[in-house]
Amino acid sequence: MYTAHPDRYAEMPYRRTGRSGLKLPAISLGLWHNFGPADRTVETQRAILRRAFDLGVTHFDLANNYGPPPGAAESAFGEALKADLAAYRDELIISTKAGYLMWPGPYGEWGSRKYLLSSLDQSLTRMGLDYVDIFYSHRPDPETPLEETMGALHTAVQQGKALYVGISNYSAEQTREAARILGELGTPLLIHQPRYSMLDRRPEDGGLLDALDELQVGSIVFSPLEQGLLTGRYLDGIPEDSRAASDSPFLNSDAVTEDLVQQLRELNDIAKGRGQTLAQLALAWVLRGGRVTSALVGASSPKQIEDSVGTIANLDFDAEELARIEAIVKG
């Protein structure tokens, strides 16, 4: 029987989420493509979760469509929770989302009240939970009034099926409007989950981070390692077993140019000077200055989550380091 490490809270920093009372670990674990697939053993998945929790990672992030197939990640997590972590439920932050295609027909995706609340019920069943800590609208729906989508999130809280609500992939303007609607309903917007990394500056360039600061809303960023580019895997080109060498829709070989490889090597030199891996540098960079509440990482082994958590040993940058990173990335 699993017993959590007694010193699991000794090292991990926990950051307040916006103006709420909720704190999240600096490193959170996302259960995207590493949980549920047949090529990933149940024991490996359980070992990753146990090691993460032993290291102070209290937040596990899911979505209805994570797998593959859709729903598989939530089902696998539910089994692991029952086997190992049920006794620690009140120490965990468990989130899920709805917005992308989940089942056939007109009610199986986007942002209608029908879809969001039905999806949440299904997610709770798969995970064996009475409630999730955070329920997200996974993407804005251009054909559904934002009042309806936010109203569904508010209902989830009123029903006791979610403690907090968040949004993901919303623009700065959409985020401001969502926060206004939720505020009027009495369910504050807790958090936004955008894609953000040293190589993807859209939250900066589009004003999203500024909006979150103004609204006092937290943020948890996904793809901080840019689909694996900001790791040591591509320093010598494209490995045969890498995501870029596969038929992945998220990263293809055309993206790994000679110029990019040179940038990665130069960033890796900075990481070495800080006593970090390139991945740890990338995670520390998104967490710099406290604007980002938490960084979401994936893990295919306990060793990977250990390496990611190792980032917390050095989260500070001096002005020269930041200037060098900007010069490398922006040319």
mmCIF file of C-alpha atoms in Angstrom:
data_model
loop_
_atom_site.group_PDB
_atom_site.id
_atom_site.type_symbol
_atom_site.label_atom_id
_atom_site.label_comp_id
_atom_site.label_asym_id
_atom_site.label_seq_id
_atom_site.Cartn_x
_atom_site.Cartn_y
_atom_site.Cartn_z
ATOM 1 C CA MET A 1 0.000 0.000 0.000
ATOM 2 C CA TYR A 2 1.298 3.443 -0.939
ATOM 3 C CA THR A 3 2.158 5.882 1.843
ATOM 4 C CA ALA A 4 3.060 9.426 0.789
ATOM 5 C CA HIS A 5 6.494 10.764 1.666
ATOM 6 C CA PRO A 6 6.344 12.618 5.005
ATOM 7 C CA ASP A 7 8.474 15.505 3.678
ATOM 8 C CA ARG A 8 6.502 16.027 0.455
ATOM 9 C CA TYR A 9 5.882 19.704 1.242
ATOM 10 C CA ALA A 10 9.430 20.563 2.284
ATOM 11 C CA GLU A 11 10.769 21.918 -1.029
ATOM 12 C CA MET A 12 7.995 22.723 -3.501
ATOM 13 C CA PRO A 13 6.949 26.407 -3.583
ATOM 14 C CA TYR A 14 3.202 27.050 -3.667
ATOM 15 C CA ARG A 15 1.887 30.187 -5.302
ATOM 16 C CA ARG A 16 -1.384 31.949 -4.614
ATOM 17 C CA THR A 17 -3.728 31.776 -7.605
ATOM 18 C CA GLY A 18 -4.742 35.337 -8.415
ATOM 19 C CA ARG A 19 -6.633 36.861 -5.498
ATOM 20 C CA SER A 20 -8.127 33.529 -4.385
ATOM 21 C CA GLY A 21 -7.254 31.483 -1.336
ATOM 22 C CA LEU A 22 -5.988 28.622 -3.494
ATOM 23 C CA LYS A 23 -2.272 27.919 -3.874
ATOM 24 C CA LEU A 24 -0.826 25.773 -6.647
ATOM 25 C CA PRO A 25 2.571 24.084 -6.814
ATOM 26 C CA ALA A 26 5.066 25.803 -9.114
ATOM 27 C CA ILE A 27 5.158 22.560 -11.128
ATOM 28 C CA SER A 28 1.895 20.787 -11.938
ATOM 29 C CA LEU A 29 1.422 17.481 -13.759
ATOM 30 C CA GLY A 30 -0.640 17.376 -16.938
ATOM 31 C CA LEU A 31 -2.117 14.008 -17.921
ATOM 32 C CA TRP A 32 -2.430 14.680 -21.644
ATOM 33 C CA HIS A 33 -0.933 11.957 -23.871
ATOM 34 C CA ASN A 34 0.846 9.961 -21.176
ATOM 35 C CA PHE A 35 -2.181 8.523 -19.386
ATOM 36 C CA GLY A 36 -4.619 6.016 -20.809
ATOM 37 C CA PRO A 37 -2.896 4.804 -24.022
ATOM 38 C CA ALA A 38 -2.390 1.058 -24.328
ATOM 39 C CA ASP A 39 1.377 1.446 -24.772
ATOM 40 C CA ARG A 40 1.748 2.949 -21.292
ATOM 41 C CA THR A 41 1.524 0.396 -18.485
ATOM 42 C CA VAL A 42 -0.820 0.985 -15.584
ATOM 43 C CA GLU A 43 2.041 0.573 -13.128
ATOM 44 C CA THR A 44 4.121 3.226 -14.893
ATOM 45 C CA GLN A 45 1.223 5.666 -14.785
ATOM 46 C CA ARG A 46 0.640 5.000 -11.101
ATOM 47 C CA ALA A 47 4.366 5.328 -10.364
ATOM 48 C CA ILE A 48 4.451 8.747 -12.041
ATOM 49 C CA LEU A 49 1.550 9.995 -9.930
ATOM 50 C CA ARG A 50 3.016 8.644 -6.720
ATOM 51 C CA ARG A 51 6.434 10.163 -7.394
ATOM 52 C CA ALA A 52 4.886 13.489 -8.313
ATOM 53 C CA PHE A 53 2.924 13.652 -5.077
ATOM 54 C CA ASP A 54 5.968 12.611 -3.041
ATOM 55 C CA LEU A 55 7.755 15.628 -4.553
ATOM 56 C CA GLY A 56 5.006 18.051 -3.587
ATOM 57 C CA VAL A 57 3.113 18.114 -6.894
ATOM 58 C CA THR A 58 -0.431 18.397 -5.626
ATOM 59 C CA HIS A 59 -2.124 19.475 -8.857
ATOM 60 C CA PHE A 60 -3.146 17.006 -11.567
ATOM 61 C CA ASP A 61 -4.608 18.511 -14.728
ATOM 62 C CA LEU A 62 -6.895 16.607 -17.104
ATOM 63 C CA ALA A 63 -9.536 17.183 -19.778
ATOM 64 C CA ASN A 64 -12.433 15.108 -21.017
ATOM 65 C CA ASN A 65 -10.698 14.349 -24.333
ATOM 66 C CA TYR A 66 -7.256 13.413 -22.976
ATOM 67 C CA GLY A 67 -6.029 9.953 -23.882
ATOM 68 C CA PRO A 68 -6.106 8.594 -26.480
ATOM 69 C CA PRO A 69 -8.841 7.541 -26.814
ATOM 70 C CA PRO A 70 -10.852 10.458 -25.391
ATOM 71 C CA GLY A 71 -11.724 9.813 -21.767
ATOM 72 C CA ALA A 72 -8.899 7.322 -21.247
ATOM 73 C CA ALA A 73 -6.749 9.653 -19.162
ATOM 74 C CA GLU A 74 -9.577 10.396 -16.737
ATOM 75 C CA SER A 75 -10.401 6.693 -16.425
ATOM 76 C CA ALA A 76 -6.746 5.802 -15.806
ATOM 77 C CA PHE A 77 -6.408 8.604 -13.278
ATOM 78 C CA GLY A 78 -9.556 7.448 -11.503
ATOM 79 C CA GLU A 79 -8.131 3.960 -11.102
ATOM 80 C CA ALA A 80 -4.809 5.317 -9.819
ATOM 81 C CA LEU A 81 -6.585 7.656 -7.438
ATOM 82 C CA LYS A 82 -8.614 4.789 -6.024
ATOM 83 C CA ALA A 83 -5.556 2.542 -5.687
ATOM 84 C CA ASP A 84 -3.032 4.985 -4.270
ATOM 85 C CA LEU A 85 -4.227 8.518 -3.568
ATOM 86 C CA ALA A 86 -7.812 8.301 -2.291
ATOM 87 C CA ALA A 87 -6.692 8.861 1.296
ATOM 88 C CA TYR A 88 -5.050 12.121 0.189
ATOM 89 C CA ARG A 89 -7.954 13.582 -1.794
ATOM 90 C CA ASP A 90 -8.146 16.713 0.338
ATOM 91 C CA GLU A 91 -4.456 17.410 -0.380
ATOM 92 C CA LEU A 92 -4.994 17.296 -4.147
ATOM 93 C CA ILE A 93 -6.121 19.788 -6.749
ATOM 94 C CA ILE A 94 -7.778 17.908 -9.616
ATOM 95 C CA SER A 95 -8.897 19.805 -12.694
ATOM 96 C CA THR A 96 -10.668 18.882 -15.899
ATOM 97 C CA LYS A 97 -11.943 20.700 -18.978
ATOM 98 C CA ALA A 98 -14.566 20.517 -21.699
ATOM 99 C CA GLY A 99 -14.608 22.214 -25.090
ATOM 100 C CA TYR A 100 -13.129 19.946 -27.740
ATOM 101 C CA LEU A 101 -14.844 17.072 -29.540
ATOM 102 C CA MET A 102 -15.862 14.330 -27.157
ATOM 103 C CA TRP A 103 -18.856 12.505 -28.671
ATOM 104 C CA PRO A 104 -20.821 12.602 -31.958
ATOM 105 C CA GLY A 105 -23.608 15.003 -32.739
ATOM 106 C CA PRO A 106 -24.274 18.688 -32.119
ATOM 107 C CA TYR A 107 -23.891 18.473 -28.318
ATOM 108 C CA GLY A 108 -20.464 16.833 -28.170
ATOM 109 C CA GLU A 109 -18.123 19.847 -28.231
ATOM 110 C CA TRP A 110 -17.758 23.633 -27.864
ATOM 111 C CA GLY A 111 -19.380 25.694 -25.120
ATOM 112 C CA SER A 112 -23.103 25.106 -24.766
ATOM 113 C CA ARG A 113 -24.622 24.570 -21.355
ATOM 114 C CA LYS A 114 -25.823 21.171 -22.560
ATOM 115 C CA TYR A 115 -22.335 20.015 -23.478
ATOM 116 C CA LEU A 116 -20.364 21.461 -20.580
ATOM 117 C CA LEU A 117 -22.546 20.118 -17.797
ATOM 118 C CA SER A 118 -23.024 16.725 -19.458
ATOM 119 C CA SER A 119 -19.281 16.458 -19.960
ATOM 120 C CA LEU A 120 -18.551 17.315 -16.340
ATOM 121 C CA ASP A 121 -20.919 14.567 -15.166
ATOM 122 C CA GLN A 122 -19.131 12.085 -17.424
ATOM 123 C CA SER A 123 -15.706 13.225 -16.201
ATOM 124 C CA LEU A 124 -16.717 12.801 -12.565
ATOM 125 C CA THR A 125 -17.960 9.293 -13.304
ATOM 126 C CA ARG A 126 -14.741 8.299 -15.076
ATOM 127 C CA MET A 127 -12.585 9.596 -12.219
ATOM 128 C CA GLY A 128 -14.846 8.326 -9.442
ATOM 129 C CA LEU A 129 -15.153 11.790 -7.926
ATOM 130 C CA ASP A 130 -17.978 13.817 -6.412
ATOM 131 C CA TYR A 131 -16.354 17.078 -7.508
ATOM 132 C CA VAL A 132 -13.307 18.524 -9.241
ATOM 133 C CA ASP A 133 -11.357 21.401 -7.806
ATOM 134 C CA ILE A 134 -11.223 23.348 -11.091
ATOM 135 C CA PHE A 135 -13.516 23.011 -14.120
ATOM 136 C CA TYR A 136 -12.482 24.797 -17.318
ATOM 137 C CA SER A 137 -14.068 25.931 -20.515
ATOM 138 C CA HIS A 138 -11.336 24.498 -22.754
ATOM 139 C CA ARG A 139 -11.863 26.930 -25.638
ATOM 140 C CA PRO A 140 -14.195 29.802 -26.532
ATOM 141 C CA ASP A 141 -17.217 28.961 -28.675
ATOM 142 C CA PRO A 142 -17.800 31.496 -31.472
ATOM 143 C CA GLU A 143 -21.452 30.456 -31.845
ATOM 144 C CA THR A 144 -22.554 30.293 -28.201
ATOM 145 C CA PRO A 145 -23.086 33.442 -26.107
ATOM 146 C CA LEU A 146 -20.332 33.800 -23.551
ATOM 147 C CA GLU A 147 -23.050 34.341 -20.946
ATOM 148 C CA GLU A 148 -24.248 30.773 -21.545
ATOM 149 C CA THR A 149 -20.785 29.224 -21.311
ATOM 150 C CA MET A 150 -19.884 31.139 -18.159
ATOM 151 C CA GLY A 151 -23.331 30.453 -16.750
ATOM 152 C CA ALA A 152 -22.677 26.726 -17.114
ATOM 153 C CA LEU A 153 -19.409 27.067 -15.194
ATOM 154 C CA HIS A 154 -21.276 28.966 -12.476
ATOM 155 C CA THR A 155 -23.896 26.203 -12.333
ATOM 156 C CA ALA A 156 -21.178 23.578 -11.861
ATOM 157 C CA VAL A 157 -20.043 25.443 -8.752
ATOM 158 C CA GLN A 158 -23.594 25.927 -7.513
ATOM 159 C CA GLN A 159 -24.203 22.196 -7.912
ATOM 160 C CA GLY A 160 -21.126 21.377 -5.861
ATOM 161 C CA LYS A 161 -19.451 19.610 -8.776
ATOM 162 C CA ALA A 162 -16.582 22.120 -9.026
ATOM 163 C CA LEU A 163 -14.969 24.341 -6.403
ATOM 164 C CA TYR A 164 -13.455 26.835 -8.858
ATOM 165 C CA VAL A 165 -13.702 27.605 -12.564
ATOM 166 C CA GLY A 166 -11.237 28.544 -15.256
ATOM 167 C CA ILE A 167 -10.849 29.143 -18.971
ATOM 168 C CA SER A 168 -8.258 28.060 -21.520
ATOM 169 C CA ASN A 169 -7.250 29.380 -24.952
ATOM 170 C CA TYR A 170 -9.254 32.614 -24.503
ATOM 171 C CA SER A 171 -7.890 35.912 -25.800
ATOM 172 C CA ALA A 172 -7.247 38.889 -23.531
ATOM 173 C CA GLU A 173 -10.520 40.525 -24.578
ATOM 174 C CA GLN A 174 -12.503 37.305 -24.120
ATOM 175 C CA THR A 175 -10.876 36.797 -20.737
ATOM 176 C CA ARG A 176 -11.926 40.233 -19.535
ATOM 177 C CA GLU A 177 -15.510 39.608 -20.631
ATOM 178 C CA ALA A 178 -15.586 36.131 -19.081
ATOM 179 C CA ALA A 179 -14.300 37.543 -15.792
ATOM 180 C CA ARG A 180 -16.949 40.271 -15.865
ATOM 181 C CA ILE A 181 -19.793 37.796 -16.437
ATOM 182 C CA LEU A 182 -18.589 35.368 -13.798
ATOM 183 C CA GLY A 183 -18.073 38.202 -11.324
ATOM 184 C CA GLU A 184 -21.662 39.326 -11.769
ATOM 185 C CA LEU A 185 -22.841 35.753 -11.227
ATOM 186 C CA GLY A 186 -20.834 35.509 -8.016
ATOM 187 C CA THR A 187 -18.368 32.844 -9.159
ATOM 188 C CA PRO A 188 -14.987 34.537 -9.680
ATOM 189 C CA LEU A 189 -12.738 33.496 -12.539
ATOM 190 C CA LEU A 190 -9.901 31.647 -10.807
ATOM 191 C CA ILE A 191 -7.407 30.856 -13.542
ATOM 192 C CA HIS A 192 -6.510 30.912 -17.210
ATOM 193 C CA GLN A 193 -4.574 28.141 -18.967
ATOM 194 C CA PRO A 194 -2.721 29.494 -22.030
ATOM 195 C CA ARG A 195 0.064 28.067 -24.143
ATOM 196 C CA TYR A 196 3.294 29.893 -23.283
ATOM 197 C CA SER A 197 7.010 29.260 -23.606
ATOM 198 C CA MET A 198 10.271 30.973 -24.499
ATOM 199 C CA LEU A 199 9.422 30.193 -28.125
ATOM 200 C CA ASP A 200 5.707 31.091 -27.977
ATOM 201 C CA ARG A 201 5.091 34.619 -26.687
ATOM 202 C CA ARG A 202 1.439 35.051 -27.643
ATOM 203 C CA PRO A 203 0.266 35.625 -24.047
ATOM 204 C CA GLU A 204 2.748 38.516 -23.865
ATOM 205 C CA ASP A 205 2.234 39.880 -27.362
ATOM 206 C CA GLY A 206 -1.557 39.653 -27.220
ATOM 207 C CA GLY A 207 -1.850 41.316 -23.826
ATOM 208 C CA LEU A 208 -3.176 38.251 -22.019
ATOM 209 C CA LEU A 209 -0.648 38.346 -19.186
ATOM 210 C CA ASP A 210 -1.390 42.046 -18.690
ATOM 211 C CA ALA A 211 -5.116 41.291 -18.554
ATOM 212 C CA LEU A 212 -4.590 38.558 -15.962
ATOM 213 C CA ASP A 213 -2.516 40.929 -13.845
ATOM 214 C CA GLU A 214 -5.252 43.573 -14.017
ATOM 215 C CA LEU A 215 -8.008 41.084 -13.215
ATOM 216 C CA GLN A 216 -5.969 39.357 -10.489
ATOM 217 C CA VAL A 217 -6.595 36.005 -12.168
ATOM 218 C CA GLY A 218 -4.072 33.174 -11.915
ATOM 219 C CA SER A 219 -2.383 31.419 -14.809
ATOM 220 C CA ILE A 220 -1.099 27.925 -15.448
ATOM 221 C CA VAL A 221 0.760 27.509 -18.714
ATOM 222 C CA PHE A 222 0.772 24.471 -20.979
ATOM 223 C CA SER A 223 3.489 23.443 -23.444
ATOM 224 C CA PRO A 224 6.224 25.386 -21.573
ATOM 225 C CA LEU A 225 8.689 22.961 -23.201
ATOM 226 C CA GLU A 226 7.188 23.623 -26.656
ATOM 227 C CA GLN A 227 6.268 20.000 -27.417
ATOM 228 C CA GLY A 228 9.716 18.829 -26.346
ATOM 229 C CA LEU A 229 11.720 21.314 -28.415
ATOM 230 C CA LEU A 230 12.953 23.009 -25.242
ATOM 231 C CA THR A 231 14.583 19.835 -23.955
ATOM 232 C CA GLY A 232 17.863 18.241 -24.842
ATOM 233 C CA ARG A 233 16.295 15.971 -27.462
ATOM 234 C CA TYR A 234 16.819 18.222 -30.479
ATOM 235 C CA LEU A 235 20.266 19.653 -29.811
ATOM 236 C CA ASP A 236 21.729 17.433 -32.533
ATOM 237 C CA GLY A 237 18.761 17.447 -34.899
ATOM 238 C CA ILE A 238 15.725 15.155 -34.974
ATOM 239 C CA PRO A 239 15.997 11.798 -33.148
ATOM 240 C CA GLU A 240 14.249 8.889 -34.866
ATOM 241 C CA ASP A 241 12.030 8.219 -31.853
ATOM 242 C CA SER A 242 11.055 11.862 -31.260
ATOM 243 C CA ARG A 243 7.670 13.519 -31.664
ATOM 244 C CA ALA A 244 8.977 15.581 -34.588
ATOM 245 C CA ALA A 245 9.945 12.387 -36.423
ATOM 246 C CA SER A 246 6.495 10.879 -35.978
ATOM 247 C CA ASP A 247 3.180 11.756 -37.583
ATOM 248 C CA SER A 248 2.207 13.897 -34.594
ATOM 249 C CA PRO A 249 -0.132 16.785 -35.463
ATOM 250 C CA PHE A 250 1.489 18.848 -32.699
ATOM 251 C CA LEU A 251 5.082 18.919 -33.953
ATOM 252 C CA ASN A 252 6.545 18.014 -37.328
ATOM 253 C CA SER A 253 10.038 17.826 -38.719
ATOM 254 C CA ASP A 254 9.631 21.044 -40.732
ATOM 255 C CA ALA A 255 9.600 22.992 -37.465
ATOM 256 C CA VAL A 256 13.067 21.782 -36.494
ATOM 257 C CA THR A 257 15.170 24.051 -38.709
ATOM 258 C CA GLU A 258 18.916 24.595 -38.552
ATOM 259 C CA ASP A 259 18.316 28.062 -37.110
ATOM 260 C CA LEU A 260 16.116 26.635 -34.375
ATOM 261 C CA VAL A 261 18.654 23.951 -33.470
ATOM 262 C CA GLN A 262 21.298 26.676 -33.153
ATOM 263 C CA GLN A 263 18.988 28.661 -30.861
ATOM 264 C CA LEU A 264 18.411 25.587 -28.714
ATOM 265 C CA ARG A 265 22.151 25.005 -28.408
ATOM 266 C CA GLU A 266 22.733 28.586 -27.319
ATOM 267 C CA LEU A 267 19.927 28.361 -24.768
ATOM 268 C CA ASN A 268 21.407 25.104 -23.544
ATOM 269 C CA ASP A 269 24.700 26.905 -22.914
ATOM 270 C CA ILE A 270 22.849 29.357 -20.660
ATOM 271 C CA ALA A 271 21.188 26.446 -18.863
ATOM 272 C CA LYS A 272 24.557 24.786 -18.232
ATOM 273 C CA GLY A 273 25.855 28.012 -16.742
ATOM 274 C CA ARG A 274 22.932 27.972 -14.299
ATOM 275 C CA GLY A 275 23.464 24.307 -13.403
ATOM 276 C CA GLN A 276 20.258 23.332 -15.188
ATOM 277 C CA THR A 277 19.099 21.294 -18.137
ATOM 278 C CA LEU A 278 17.520 23.121 -21.064
ATOM 279 C CA ALA A 279 14.095 21.897 -19.917
ATOM 280 C CA GLN A 280 14.672 23.257 -16.413
ATOM 281 C CA LEU A 281 15.754 26.592 -17.873
ATOM 282 C CA ALA A 282 12.560 26.739 -19.948
ATOM 283 C CA LEU A 283 10.363 25.964 -16.942
ATOM 284 C CA ALA A 284 12.165 28.462 -14.725
ATOM 285 C CA TRP A 285 11.765 31.099 -17.443
ATOM 286 C CA VAL A 286 7.959 30.860 -17.579
ATOM 287 C CA LEU A 287 7.845 30.950 -13.777
ATOM 288 C CA ARG A 288 10.129 33.984 -13.512
ATOM 289 C CA GLY A 289 8.847 37.015 -11.674
ATOM 290 C CA GLY A 290 5.700 35.366 -10.358
ATOM 291 C CA ARG A 291 3.376 36.317 -13.238
ATOM 292 C CA VAL A 292 2.681 32.639 -13.957
ATOM 293 C CA THR A 293 1.213 30.672 -11.078
ATOM 294 C CA SER A 294 2.224 27.189 -12.220
ATOM 295 C CA ALA A 295 3.840 25.404 -15.166
ATOM 296 C CA LEU A 296 2.209 22.257 -16.527
ATOM 297 C CA VAL A 297 4.533 19.430 -17.483
ATOM 298 C CA GLY A 298 3.944 15.971 -18.860
ATOM 299 C CA ALA A 299 5.881 12.896 -17.788
ATOM 300 C CA SER A 300 6.317 9.443 -19.284
ATOM 301 C CA SER A 301 8.372 8.172 -16.338
ATOM 302 C CA PRO A 302 9.008 9.026 -12.677
ATOM 303 C CA LYS A 303 12.471 10.260 -13.703
ATOM 304 C CA GLN A 304 10.929 12.907 -15.957
ATOM 305 C CA ILE A 305 8.815 14.364 -13.181
ATOM 306 C CA GLU A 306 11.887 14.363 -10.911
ATOM 307 C CA ASP A 307 13.819 16.330 -13.524
ATOM 308 C CA SER A 308 10.991 18.848 -13.922
ATOM 309 C CA VAL A 309 10.627 19.373 -10.187
ATOM 310 C CA GLY A 310 14.387 19.905 -10.036
ATOM 311 C CA THR A 311 13.694 23.264 -11.698
ATOM 312 C CA ILE A 312 12.656 24.763 -8.369
ATOM 313 C CA ALA A 313 16.270 24.759 -7.160
ATOM 314 C CA ASN A 314 16.934 27.835 -9.325
ATOM 315 C CA LEU A 315 13.979 30.000 -10.362
ATOM 316 C CA ASP A 316 15.764 33.365 -10.351
ATOM 317 C CA PHE A 317 17.340 35.144 -13.334
ATOM 318 C CA ASP A 318 19.613 38.134 -13.458
ATOM 319 C CA ALA A 319 19.173 40.851 -16.060
ATOM 320 C CA GLU A 320 22.069 39.599 -18.161
ATOM 321 C CA GLU A 321 20.617 36.092 -18.441
ATOM 322 C CA LEU A 322 17.219 37.421 -19.483
ATOM 323 C CA ALA A 323 18.798 39.721 -22.061
ATOM 324 C CA ARG A 324 20.802 36.836 -23.533
ATOM 325 C CA ILE A 325 17.668 34.682 -23.805
ATOM 326 C CA GLU A 326 15.813 37.482 -25.563
ATOM 327 C CA ALA A 327 18.683 38.021 -27.977
ATOM 328 C CA ILE A 328 18.778 34.334 -28.852
ATOM 329 C CA VAL A 329 15.029 33.806 -29.223
ATOM 330 C CA LYS A 330 14.149 37.063 -30.948
ATOM 331 C CA GLY A 331 17.354 37.424 -32.922
#
